[in-house]
């Protein structure tokens, strides 16, 4: 399986330590099956950092890992659920350098600007968690 990473520089080797805390699935290296999503992220990263050029790096991923044929701990979300929302909030609110979970790989939807708006509405108490998930689905 080919996965893509969008950035403002070419990435030839994954370095988890360069990930930032407070992200949706925690500190890590984010990949997508969708090249368009990676292209958008590359443009956004370049714009936010004000340097470099949008670059999409390509990585080969051994799908057999997802079938439980390894010791890698995997968490997979099939879509927007209460469990997913709680996991995102747990990670976004984690300001420490210690990961909030012990998974090696997390698979699921990433919160874009629309999702971020709904998460803020939930945090501010305008909607409850069930409404949050309903509005995202």
Short mmCIF file of C-alpha atoms in Angstrom, two decimals:
data_model
loop_
_atom_site.label_atom_id
_atom_site.label_comp_id
_atom_site.label_asym_id
_atom_site.label_seq_id
_atom_site.Cartn_x
_atom_site.Cartn_y
_atom_site.Cartn_z
CA UNK A 1 0.00 0.00 0.00
CA UNK A 2 1.28 3.48 -0.83
CA UNK A 3 0.83 6.20 1.80
CA UNK A 4 1.57 9.91 1.44
CA UNK A 5 2.91 12.64 3.71
CA UNK A 6 2.50 16.33 2.90
CA UNK A 7 5.11 18.81 4.11
CA UNK A 8 7.20 21.79 3.04
CA UNK A 9 10.31 19.60 2.61
CA UNK A 10 11.08 16.19 1.13
CA UNK A 11 10.94 13.45 3.78
CA UNK A 12 13.00 10.37 2.95
CA UNK A 13 13.06 8.77 6.40
CA UNK A 14 10.40 8.86 9.12
CA UNK A 15 11.50 10.43 12.40
CA UNK A 16 8.72 10.19 15.01
CA UNK A 17 10.63 12.53 17.34
CA UNK A 18 10.04 15.44 14.95
CA UNK A 19 6.29 15.13 15.45
CA UNK A 20 4.53 17.76 17.54
CA UNK A 21 2.51 17.12 20.68
CA UNK A 22 -1.16 18.04 20.87
CA UNK A 23 -2.10 16.55 17.49
CA UNK A 24 -5.23 14.45 16.82
CA UNK A 25 -3.59 11.05 17.32
CA UNK A 26 -0.72 12.32 19.45
CA UNK A 27 2.89 13.00 18.57
CA UNK A 28 3.76 11.03 15.47
CA UNK A 29 4.19 10.91 11.72
CA UNK A 30 0.94 11.38 9.82
CA UNK A 31 0.25 9.58 6.55
CA UNK A 32 -2.74 9.35 4.23
CA UNK A 33 -3.91 6.99 1.50
CA UNK A 34 -5.36 10.08 -0.21
CA UNK A 35 -2.75 11.96 -2.22
CA UNK A 36 -5.09 14.99 -2.47
CA UNK A 37 -5.23 15.22 1.33
CA UNK A 38 -1.42 15.05 1.46
CA UNK A 39 -1.19 17.79 -1.20
CA UNK A 40 -3.50 20.03 0.86
CA UNK A 41 -1.40 19.39 3.97
CA UNK A 42 1.80 20.17 2.06
CA UNK A 43 0.39 23.52 0.91
CA UNK A 44 -0.95 24.33 4.37
CA UNK A 45 2.35 23.46 6.08
CA UNK A 46 4.31 25.58 3.59
CA UNK A 47 1.93 28.51 4.14
CA UNK A 48 2.01 28.22 7.95
CA UNK A 49 5.79 27.95 8.15
CA UNK A 50 6.44 30.57 5.49
CA UNK A 51 9.28 28.59 3.95
CA UNK A 52 10.00 25.68 1.64
CA UNK A 53 7.74 24.40 -1.11
CA UNK A 54 4.83 21.95 -0.95
CA UNK A 55 6.17 18.39 -1.24
CA UNK A 56 4.34 15.06 -1.05
CA UNK A 57 6.57 12.19 0.06
CA UNK A 58 5.58 8.61 -0.76
CA UNK A 59 6.03 5.58 1.52
CA UNK A 60 5.36 1.87 1.05
CA UNK A 61 3.42 0.28 3.90
CA UNK A 62 3.13 -3.47 4.52
CA UNK A 63 -0.62 -4.03 5.00
CA UNK A 64 -0.06 -7.42 6.61
CA UNK A 65 0.85 -5.50 9.78
CA UNK A 66 -2.83 -4.50 10.05
CA UNK A 67 -3.92 -8.13 10.09
CA UNK A 68 -2.39 -8.80 13.51
CA UNK A 69 0.69 -10.53 12.11
CA UNK A 70 3.06 -8.46 14.22
CA UNK A 71 3.53 -7.17 17.76
CA UNK A 72 2.65 -3.64 16.68
CA UNK A 73 -0.21 -2.12 18.72
CA UNK A 74 -2.86 -0.70 16.40
CA UNK A 75 -5.95 1.39 17.16
CA UNK A 76 -8.42 1.76 14.31
CA UNK A 77 -11.45 4.05 14.17
CA UNK A 78 -13.97 3.29 11.42
CA UNK A 79 -15.33 6.83 11.46
CA UNK A 80 -16.54 9.60 13.71
CA UNK A 81 -17.63 7.99 16.98
CA UNK A 82 -17.77 9.04 20.62
CA UNK A 83 -14.65 6.93 21.24
CA UNK A 84 -12.87 8.72 18.35
CA UNK A 85 -13.89 12.17 19.68
CA UNK A 86 -12.69 11.33 23.19
CA UNK A 87 -9.39 10.03 21.77
CA UNK A 88 -8.87 13.22 19.71
CA UNK A 89 -9.63 15.42 22.72
CA UNK A 90 -7.31 13.36 24.94
CA UNK A 91 -4.44 13.88 22.50
CA UNK A 92 -5.16 17.52 21.69
CA UNK A 93 -5.23 18.35 25.41
CA UNK A 94 -1.99 16.49 26.15
CA UNK A 95 0.67 19.17 26.66
CA UNK A 96 3.31 16.78 27.95
CA UNK A 97 6.06 14.99 26.06
CA UNK A 98 4.59 11.67 27.20
CA UNK A 99 2.21 10.04 24.73
CA UNK A 100 -1.39 9.83 26.02
CA UNK A 101 -1.73 6.30 24.60
CA UNK A 102 0.50 3.32 23.85
CA UNK A 103 -0.48 2.57 20.25
CA UNK A 104 2.18 2.33 17.56
CA UNK A 105 -0.29 3.01 14.74
CA UNK A 106 -3.60 4.89 14.87
CA UNK A 107 -5.93 4.78 11.87
CA UNK A 108 -8.97 6.97 11.47
CA UNK A 109 -10.34 10.30 10.33
CA UNK A 110 -8.20 13.34 11.04
CA UNK A 111 -9.96 16.48 12.24
CA UNK A 112 -9.94 19.15 9.52
CA UNK A 113 -11.08 22.77 10.03
CA UNK A 114 -14.77 21.80 10.06
CA UNK A 115 -14.15 19.09 12.63
CA UNK A 116 -11.97 21.48 14.64
CA UNK A 117 -14.85 23.97 14.80
CA UNK A 118 -17.22 21.29 16.10
CA UNK A 119 -14.62 20.16 18.67
CA UNK A 120 -14.32 23.75 19.92
CA UNK A 121 -18.13 23.99 20.19
CA UNK A 122 -18.08 20.81 22.30
CA UNK A 123 -15.22 22.04 24.52
CA UNK A 124 -17.05 25.34 25.09
CA UNK A 125 -20.19 23.46 26.13
CA UNK A 126 -22.42 24.45 23.19
CA UNK A 127 -23.00 20.82 22.19
CA UNK A 128 -22.65 17.48 23.96
CA UNK A 129 -20.48 14.61 22.74
CA UNK A 130 -23.39 12.81 21.06
CA UNK A 131 -24.28 15.98 19.13
CA UNK A 132 -20.62 16.37 18.19
CA UNK A 133 -20.46 12.90 16.67
CA UNK A 134 -23.86 13.35 14.98
CA UNK A 135 -22.78 16.63 13.35
CA UNK A 136 -19.57 15.04 12.07
CA UNK A 137 -21.25 11.95 10.61
#
